[in-house]
Coordinates of N, CA and C in Angstrom, one line a residue:
X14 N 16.8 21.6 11.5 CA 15.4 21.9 11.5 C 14.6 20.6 11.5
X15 N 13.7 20.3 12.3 CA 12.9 19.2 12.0 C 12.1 18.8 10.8
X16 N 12.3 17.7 10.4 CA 11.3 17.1 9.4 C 10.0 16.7 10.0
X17 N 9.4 17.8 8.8 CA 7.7 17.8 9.2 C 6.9 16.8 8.2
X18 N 7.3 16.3 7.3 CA 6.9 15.5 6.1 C 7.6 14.5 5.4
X19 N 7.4 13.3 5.3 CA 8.0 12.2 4.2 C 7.3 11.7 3.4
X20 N 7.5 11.3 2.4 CA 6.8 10.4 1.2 C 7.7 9.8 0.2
X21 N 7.2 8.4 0.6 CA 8.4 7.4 -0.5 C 7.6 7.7 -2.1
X22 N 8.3 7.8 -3.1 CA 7.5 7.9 -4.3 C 7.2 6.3 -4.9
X23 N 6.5 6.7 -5.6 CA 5.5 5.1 -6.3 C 6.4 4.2 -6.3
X24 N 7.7 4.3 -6.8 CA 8.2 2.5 -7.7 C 9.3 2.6 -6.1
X25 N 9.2 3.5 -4.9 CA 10.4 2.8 -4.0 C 11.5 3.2 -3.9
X26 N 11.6 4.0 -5.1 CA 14.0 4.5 -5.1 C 13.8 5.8 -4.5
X27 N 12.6 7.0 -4.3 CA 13.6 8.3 -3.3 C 12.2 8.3 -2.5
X28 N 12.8 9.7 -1.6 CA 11.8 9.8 -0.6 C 12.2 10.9 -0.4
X29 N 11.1 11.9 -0.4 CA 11.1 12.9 -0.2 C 10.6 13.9 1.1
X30 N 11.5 14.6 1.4 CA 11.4 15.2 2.8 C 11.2 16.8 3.0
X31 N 10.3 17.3 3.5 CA 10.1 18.7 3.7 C 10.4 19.2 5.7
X32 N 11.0 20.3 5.7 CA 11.0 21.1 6.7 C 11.2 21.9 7.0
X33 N 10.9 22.6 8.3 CA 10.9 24.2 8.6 C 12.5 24.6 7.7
X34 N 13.6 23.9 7.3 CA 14.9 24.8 6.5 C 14.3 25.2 5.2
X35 N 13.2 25.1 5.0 CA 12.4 25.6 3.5 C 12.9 25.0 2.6
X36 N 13.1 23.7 2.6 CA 14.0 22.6 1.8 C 13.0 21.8 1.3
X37 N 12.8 21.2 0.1 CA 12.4 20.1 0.2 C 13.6 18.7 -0.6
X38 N 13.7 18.0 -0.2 CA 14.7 17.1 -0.4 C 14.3 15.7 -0.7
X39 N 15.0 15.5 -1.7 CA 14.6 13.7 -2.6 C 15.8 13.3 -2.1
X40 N 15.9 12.2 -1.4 CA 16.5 11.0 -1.0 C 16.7 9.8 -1.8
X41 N 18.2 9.2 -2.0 CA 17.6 7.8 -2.7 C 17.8 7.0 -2.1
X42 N 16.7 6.0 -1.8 CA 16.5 4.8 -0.7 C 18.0 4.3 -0.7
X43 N 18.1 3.8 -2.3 CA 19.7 3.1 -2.4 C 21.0 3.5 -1.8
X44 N 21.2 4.9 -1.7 CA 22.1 5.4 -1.5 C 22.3 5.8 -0.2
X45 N 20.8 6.6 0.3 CA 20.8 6.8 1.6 C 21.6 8.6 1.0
X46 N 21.4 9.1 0.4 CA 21.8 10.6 0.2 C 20.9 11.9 -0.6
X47 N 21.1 12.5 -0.6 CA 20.1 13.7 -1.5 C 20.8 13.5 -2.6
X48 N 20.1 13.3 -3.8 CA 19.7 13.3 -4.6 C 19.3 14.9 -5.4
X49 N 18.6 15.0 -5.2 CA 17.8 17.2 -5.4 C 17.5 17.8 -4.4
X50 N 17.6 18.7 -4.4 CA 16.7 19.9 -3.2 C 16.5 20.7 -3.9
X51 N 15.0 21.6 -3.5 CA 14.1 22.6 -4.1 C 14.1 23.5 -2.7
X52 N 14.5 24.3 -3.3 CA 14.4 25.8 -2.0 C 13.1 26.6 -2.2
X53 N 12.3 26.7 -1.3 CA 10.6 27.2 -1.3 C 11.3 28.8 -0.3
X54 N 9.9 29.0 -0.2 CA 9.8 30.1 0.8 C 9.2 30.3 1.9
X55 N 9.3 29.2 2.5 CA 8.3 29.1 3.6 C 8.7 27.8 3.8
X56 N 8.6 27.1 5.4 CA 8.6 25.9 6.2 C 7.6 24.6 5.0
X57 N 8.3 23.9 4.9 CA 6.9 22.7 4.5 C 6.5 21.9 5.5
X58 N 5.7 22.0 5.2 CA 4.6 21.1 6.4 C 3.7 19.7 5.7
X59 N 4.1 19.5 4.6 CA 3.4 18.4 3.8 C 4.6 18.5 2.6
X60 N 4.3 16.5 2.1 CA 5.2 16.5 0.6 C 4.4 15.2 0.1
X61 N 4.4 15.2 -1.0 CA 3.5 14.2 -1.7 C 4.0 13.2 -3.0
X62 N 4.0 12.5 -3.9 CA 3.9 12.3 -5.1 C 3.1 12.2 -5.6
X63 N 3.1 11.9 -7.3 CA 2.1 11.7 -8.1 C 2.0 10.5 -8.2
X64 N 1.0 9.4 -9.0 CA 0.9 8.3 -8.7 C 2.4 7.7 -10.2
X65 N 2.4 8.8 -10.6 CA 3.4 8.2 -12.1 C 4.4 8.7 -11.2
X66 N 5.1 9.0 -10.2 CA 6.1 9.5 -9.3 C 6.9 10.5 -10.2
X67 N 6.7 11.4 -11.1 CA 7.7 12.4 -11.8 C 6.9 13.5 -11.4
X68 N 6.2 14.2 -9.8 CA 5.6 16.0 -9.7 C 5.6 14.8 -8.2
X69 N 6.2 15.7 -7.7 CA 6.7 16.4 -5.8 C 5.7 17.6 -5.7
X70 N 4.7 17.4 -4.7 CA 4.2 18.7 -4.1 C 4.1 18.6 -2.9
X71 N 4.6 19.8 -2.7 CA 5.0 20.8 -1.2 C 3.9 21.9 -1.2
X72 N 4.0 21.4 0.1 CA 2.8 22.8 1.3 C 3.5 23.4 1.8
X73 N 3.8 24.9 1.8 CA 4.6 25.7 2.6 C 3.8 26.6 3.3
X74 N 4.5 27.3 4.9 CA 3.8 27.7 5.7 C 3.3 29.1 5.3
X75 N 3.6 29.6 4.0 CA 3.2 30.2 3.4 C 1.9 31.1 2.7
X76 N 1.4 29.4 2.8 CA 0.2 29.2 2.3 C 0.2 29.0 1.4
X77 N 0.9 28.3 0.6 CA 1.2 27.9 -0.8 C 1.9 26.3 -1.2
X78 N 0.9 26.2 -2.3 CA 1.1 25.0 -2.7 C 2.2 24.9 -3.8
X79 N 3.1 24.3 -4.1 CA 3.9 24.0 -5.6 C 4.0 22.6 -5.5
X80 N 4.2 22.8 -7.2 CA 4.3 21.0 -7.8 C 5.6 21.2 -8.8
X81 N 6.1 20.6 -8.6 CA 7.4 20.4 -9.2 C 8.3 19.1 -10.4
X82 N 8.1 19.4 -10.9 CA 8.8 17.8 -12.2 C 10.1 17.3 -11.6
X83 N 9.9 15.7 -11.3 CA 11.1 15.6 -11.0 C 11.9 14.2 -11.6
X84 N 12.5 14.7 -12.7 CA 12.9 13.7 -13.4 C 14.6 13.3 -12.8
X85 N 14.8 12.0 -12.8 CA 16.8 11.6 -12.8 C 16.5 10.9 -13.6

């Protein structure tokens, strides 16, 4: 499924990726692998962080927003 969204978080180590597999997925730059995945209900079309990088929010085609805690 194509990736419709990326966003590196604040300090640089993951990057998070949303798309139509209703996935949203943290990457670690270092590693180059997933890290978490959060299964939504709907396509995401947007992904974000917070500026303290610990809440991922996802837009799904849903129409719905979630924010998520994301601590390692």
């Amino acid at each position: 499924d194509p990736v419709y969204s990326v966003a590196f978080s604040p300090n640089g180590e993951y990057l998070a990726s949303g798309s139509l597999d209703k996935c949203l997925h943290i990457w670690s730059v270092k590693d180059g692998r997933v890290v978490k995945t959060y299964q939504g209900n709907g396509g995401i079309f947007e992904v974000c962080w917070n500026k303290e990088g610990d809440k991922v929010a996802a837009c799904f085609s849903n129409n719905t927003v979630c924010v998520l805690d994301f601590k390692m």
